[in-house]
Amino acid sequence: MYKTHGCGTLRKEHIGQEVTLAGWVHRRRDHGGVIFIDLRDESGLVQVVASPEIHGQAYEDLDPVRVEWVVQVRGHVRARPAGTENPKLPTGEVEVTAEEVRVLNRAKPLPFPVHK
């Protein structure tokens, strides 16, 4: 299945569900061995997370991913840890733990930022 949900449609009622998402990498952050990406499609953004201890291969597959690459992610929706919620996003109370990552398309580095 290509995707089960739009990135911007996930909410607290989806916690515990397995989802498959596909979209563009809007932003990528590496916080000491934990990778966070904001995945974007026509419905909005959602945060995807992977750590090497828990998500093994998915973490390795996310490691080279950069802004504007197109990826497909299978994982489970979970509540963001207390204090890390983002009230600026409709999806800010949840995140998706990456269990399987597939790069659909790579993008060359952009000459300047296209998003804030």
PDB file of C-alpha atoms in Angstrom:
ATOM      1  CA  MET A   1       0.000   0.000   0.000  1.00  0.00           C
ATOM      2  CA  TYR A   2       1.388   3.395  -1.008  1.00  0.00           C
ATOM      3  CA  LYS A   3      -0.077   5.263   1.997  1.00  0.00           C
ATOM      4  CA  THR A   4      -2.875   4.801   4.488  1.00  0.00           C
ATOM      5  CA  HIS A   5      -3.121   8.372   5.796  1.00  0.00           C
ATOM      6  CA  GLY A   6      -2.134  11.884   4.851  1.00  0.00           C
ATOM      7  CA  CYS A   7       0.726  13.283   6.933  1.00  0.00           C
ATOM      8  CA  GLY A   8      -1.387  16.154   8.238  1.00  0.00           C
ATOM      9  CA  THR A   9      -4.386  14.006   9.194  1.00  0.00           C
ATOM     10  CA  LEU A  10      -2.910  12.164  12.190  1.00  0.00           C
ATOM     11  CA  ARG A  11      -4.321  13.033  15.622  1.00  0.00           C
ATOM     12  CA  LYS A  12      -4.487  11.597  19.154  1.00  0.00           C
ATOM     13  CA  GLU A  13      -7.230   9.177  18.106  1.00  0.00           C
ATOM     14  CA  HIS A  14      -4.706   7.461  15.802  1.00  0.00           C
ATOM     15  CA  ILE A  15      -2.308   6.586  18.661  1.00  0.00           C
ATOM     16  CA  GLY A  16      -1.376   2.901  18.466  1.00  0.00           C
ATOM     17  CA  GLN A  17      -2.348   2.528  14.813  1.00  0.00           C
ATOM     18  CA  GLU A  18       0.070   1.343  12.162  1.00  0.00           C
ATOM     19  CA  VAL A  19       0.263   3.841   9.303  1.00  0.00           C
ATOM     20  CA  THR A  20       2.032   4.154   5.989  1.00  0.00           C
ATOM     21  CA  LEU A  21       2.892   7.690   4.910  1.00  0.00           C
ATOM     22  CA  ALA A  22       4.564   9.124   1.834  1.00  0.00           C
ATOM     23  CA  GLY A  23       5.803  12.637   1.262  1.00  0.00           C
ATOM     24  CA  TRP A  24       8.641  15.120   1.058  1.00  0.00           C
ATOM     25  CA  VAL A  25      11.165  15.613   3.842  1.00  0.00           C
ATOM     26  CA  HIS A  26      10.418  19.136   5.010  1.00  0.00           C
ATOM     27  CA  ARG A  27      13.085  19.235   7.710  1.00  0.00           C
ATOM     28  CA  ARG A  28      15.633  16.797   9.175  1.00  0.00           C
ATOM     29  CA  ARG A  29      17.206  16.921  12.641  1.00  0.00           C
ATOM     30  CA  ASP A  30      19.723  14.587  14.277  1.00  0.00           C
ATOM     31  CA  HIS A  31      19.664  14.899  18.058  1.00  0.00           C
ATOM     32  CA  GLY A  32      22.529  12.755  19.248  1.00  0.00           C
ATOM     33  CA  GLY A  33      21.638   9.554  17.478  1.00  0.00           C
ATOM     34  CA  VAL A  34      17.881  10.094  17.207  1.00  0.00           C
ATOM     35  CA  ILE A  35      16.699  11.274  13.803  1.00  0.00           C
ATOM     36  CA  PHE A  36      13.599  13.420  13.460  1.00  0.00           C
ATOM     37  CA  ILE A  37      12.099  14.336  10.119  1.00  0.00           C
ATOM     38  CA  ASP A  38       9.072  16.465   9.381  1.00  0.00           C
ATOM     39  CA  LEU A  39       7.285  14.654   6.574  1.00  0.00           C
ATOM     40  CA  ARG A  40       5.059  16.782   4.313  1.00  0.00           C
ATOM     41  CA  ASP A  41       2.309  16.042   1.826  1.00  0.00           C
ATOM     42  CA  GLU A  42      -0.728  17.922   0.557  1.00  0.00           C
ATOM     43  CA  SER A  43      -2.509  17.463   3.915  1.00  0.00           C
ATOM     44  CA  GLY A  44       0.239  18.895   6.154  1.00  0.00           C
ATOM     45  CA  LEU A  45       3.214  17.835   8.289  1.00  0.00           C
ATOM     46  CA  VAL A  46       3.914  15.124  10.830  1.00  0.00           C
ATOM     47  CA  GLN A  47       7.049  14.298  12.798  1.00  0.00           C
ATOM     48  CA  VAL A  48       8.723  10.934  12.180  1.00  0.00           C
ATOM     49  CA  VAL A  49      11.315   9.604  14.643  1.00  0.00           C
ATOM     50  CA  ALA A  50      13.894   6.797  14.548  1.00  0.00           C
ATOM     51  CA  SER A  51      16.661   5.722  16.918  1.00  0.00           C
ATOM     52  CA  PRO A  52      19.317   3.075  16.208  1.00  0.00           C
ATOM     53  CA  GLU A  53      18.561   1.011  19.335  1.00  0.00           C
ATOM     54  CA  ILE A  54      14.837   0.690  18.676  1.00  0.00           C
ATOM     55  CA  HIS A  55      14.372   1.183  14.948  1.00  0.00           C
ATOM     56  CA  GLY A  56      17.621  -0.350  13.580  1.00  0.00           C
ATOM     57  CA  GLN A  57      17.251  -0.599   9.817  1.00  0.00           C
ATOM     58  CA  ALA A  58      14.738   2.255   9.603  1.00  0.00           C
ATOM     59  CA  TYR A  59      17.266   4.491  11.372  1.00  0.00           C
ATOM     60  CA  GLU A  60      19.984   3.493   8.897  1.00  0.00           C
ATOM     61  CA  ASP A  61      17.632   4.125   5.972  1.00  0.00           C
ATOM     62  CA  LEU A  62      16.726   7.597   7.320  1.00  0.00           C
ATOM     63  CA  ASP A  63      20.323   8.594   8.027  1.00  0.00           C
ATOM     64  CA  PRO A  64      21.219   9.758   4.480  1.00  0.00           C
ATOM     65  CA  VAL A  65      17.807  11.354   3.840  1.00  0.00           C
ATOM     66  CA  ARG A  66      17.846  15.105   3.246  1.00  0.00           C
ATOM     67  CA  VAL A  67      15.401  17.951   2.634  1.00  0.00           C
ATOM     68  CA  GLU A  68      13.035  17.454  -0.313  1.00  0.00           C
ATOM     69  CA  TRP A  69      13.766  13.740  -0.675  1.00  0.00           C
ATOM     70  CA  VAL A  70      10.563  11.753  -1.130  1.00  0.00           C
ATOM     71  CA  VAL A  71      10.148   8.844   1.272  1.00  0.00           C
ATOM     72  CA  GLN A  72       7.594   6.277   2.303  1.00  0.00           C
ATOM     73  CA  VAL A  73       7.464   5.459   6.030  1.00  0.00           C
ATOM     74  CA  ARG A  74       5.643   2.621   7.774  1.00  0.00           C
ATOM     75  CA  GLY A  75       5.332   2.850  11.531  1.00  0.00           C
ATOM     76  CA  HIS A  76       3.100   3.392  14.534  1.00  0.00           C
ATOM     77  CA  VAL A  77       1.536   6.593  15.765  1.00  0.00           C
ATOM     78  CA  ARG A  78       2.408   7.475  19.346  1.00  0.00           C
ATOM     79  CA  ALA A  79       1.922  10.447  21.637  1.00  0.00           C
ATOM     80  CA  ARG A  80       4.864  12.810  21.723  1.00  0.00           C
ATOM     81  CA  PRO A  81       6.681  12.731  25.063  1.00  0.00           C
ATOM     82  CA  ALA A  82       5.408  15.288  27.591  1.00  0.00           C
ATOM     83  CA  GLY A  83       6.880  18.705  26.953  1.00  0.00           C
ATOM     84  CA  THR A  84       7.719  18.029  23.289  1.00  0.00           C
ATOM     85  CA  GLU A  85       4.263  18.671  21.841  1.00  0.00           C
ATOM     86  CA  ASN A  86       4.017  21.339  19.131  1.00  0.00           C
ATOM     87  CA  PRO A  87       0.831  23.403  19.541  1.00  0.00           C
ATOM     88  CA  LYS A  88       1.575  25.193  16.242  1.00  0.00           C
ATOM     89  CA  LEU A  89       0.820  22.015  14.259  1.00  0.00           C
ATOM     90  CA  PRO A  90      -2.498  20.144  14.022  1.00  0.00           C
ATOM     91  CA  THR A  91      -0.393  16.945  14.322  1.00  0.00           C
ATOM     92  CA  GLY A  92       1.676  18.370  17.178  1.00  0.00           C
ATOM     93  CA  GLU A  93       0.474  15.904  19.810  1.00  0.00           C
ATOM     94  CA  VAL A  94       1.641  12.807  17.907  1.00  0.00           C
ATOM     95  CA  GLU A  95       4.626  11.412  16.029  1.00  0.00           C
ATOM     96  CA  VAL A  96       5.268   8.312  13.940  1.00  0.00           C
ATOM     97  CA  THR A  97       7.972   5.822  14.908  1.00  0.00           C
ATOM     98  CA  ALA A  98       9.703   4.689  11.725  1.00  0.00           C
ATOM     99  CA  GLU A  99       9.752   0.922  11.383  1.00  0.00           C
ATOM    100  CA  GLU A 100      10.339   0.749   7.648  1.00  0.00           C
ATOM    101  CA  VAL A 101      11.637   3.473   5.341  1.00  0.00           C
ATOM    102  CA  ARG A 102      11.775   3.457   1.572  1.00  0.00           C
ATOM    103  CA  VAL A 103      13.401   6.261  -0.392  1.00  0.00           C
ATOM    104  CA  LEU A 104      11.193   6.978  -3.398  1.00  0.00           C
ATOM    105  CA  ASN A 105      13.231   9.841  -4.843  1.00  0.00           C
ATOM    106  CA  ARG A 106      16.401  11.712  -3.940  1.00  0.00           C
ATOM    107  CA  ALA A 107      16.818  15.466  -4.419  1.00  0.00           C
ATOM    108  CA  LYS A 108      19.995  17.374  -5.111  1.00  0.00           C
ATOM    109  CA  PRO A 109      20.955  19.867  -2.386  1.00  0.00           C
ATOM    110  CA  LEU A 110      18.960  23.062  -2.783  1.00  0.00           C
ATOM    111  CA  PRO A 111      20.912  26.268  -3.493  1.00  0.00           C
ATOM    112  CA  PHE A 112      18.857  28.140  -0.879  1.00  0.00           C
ATOM    113  CA  PRO A 113      16.118  27.298   1.657  1.00  0.00           C
ATOM    114  CA  VAL A 114      12.630  27.132   0.191  1.00  0.00           C
ATOM    115  CA  HIS A 115      10.786  26.823   3.518  1.00  0.00           C
ATOM    116  CA  LYS A 116      11.136  28.638   6.812  1.00  0.00           C
TER     117      LYS A 116
END
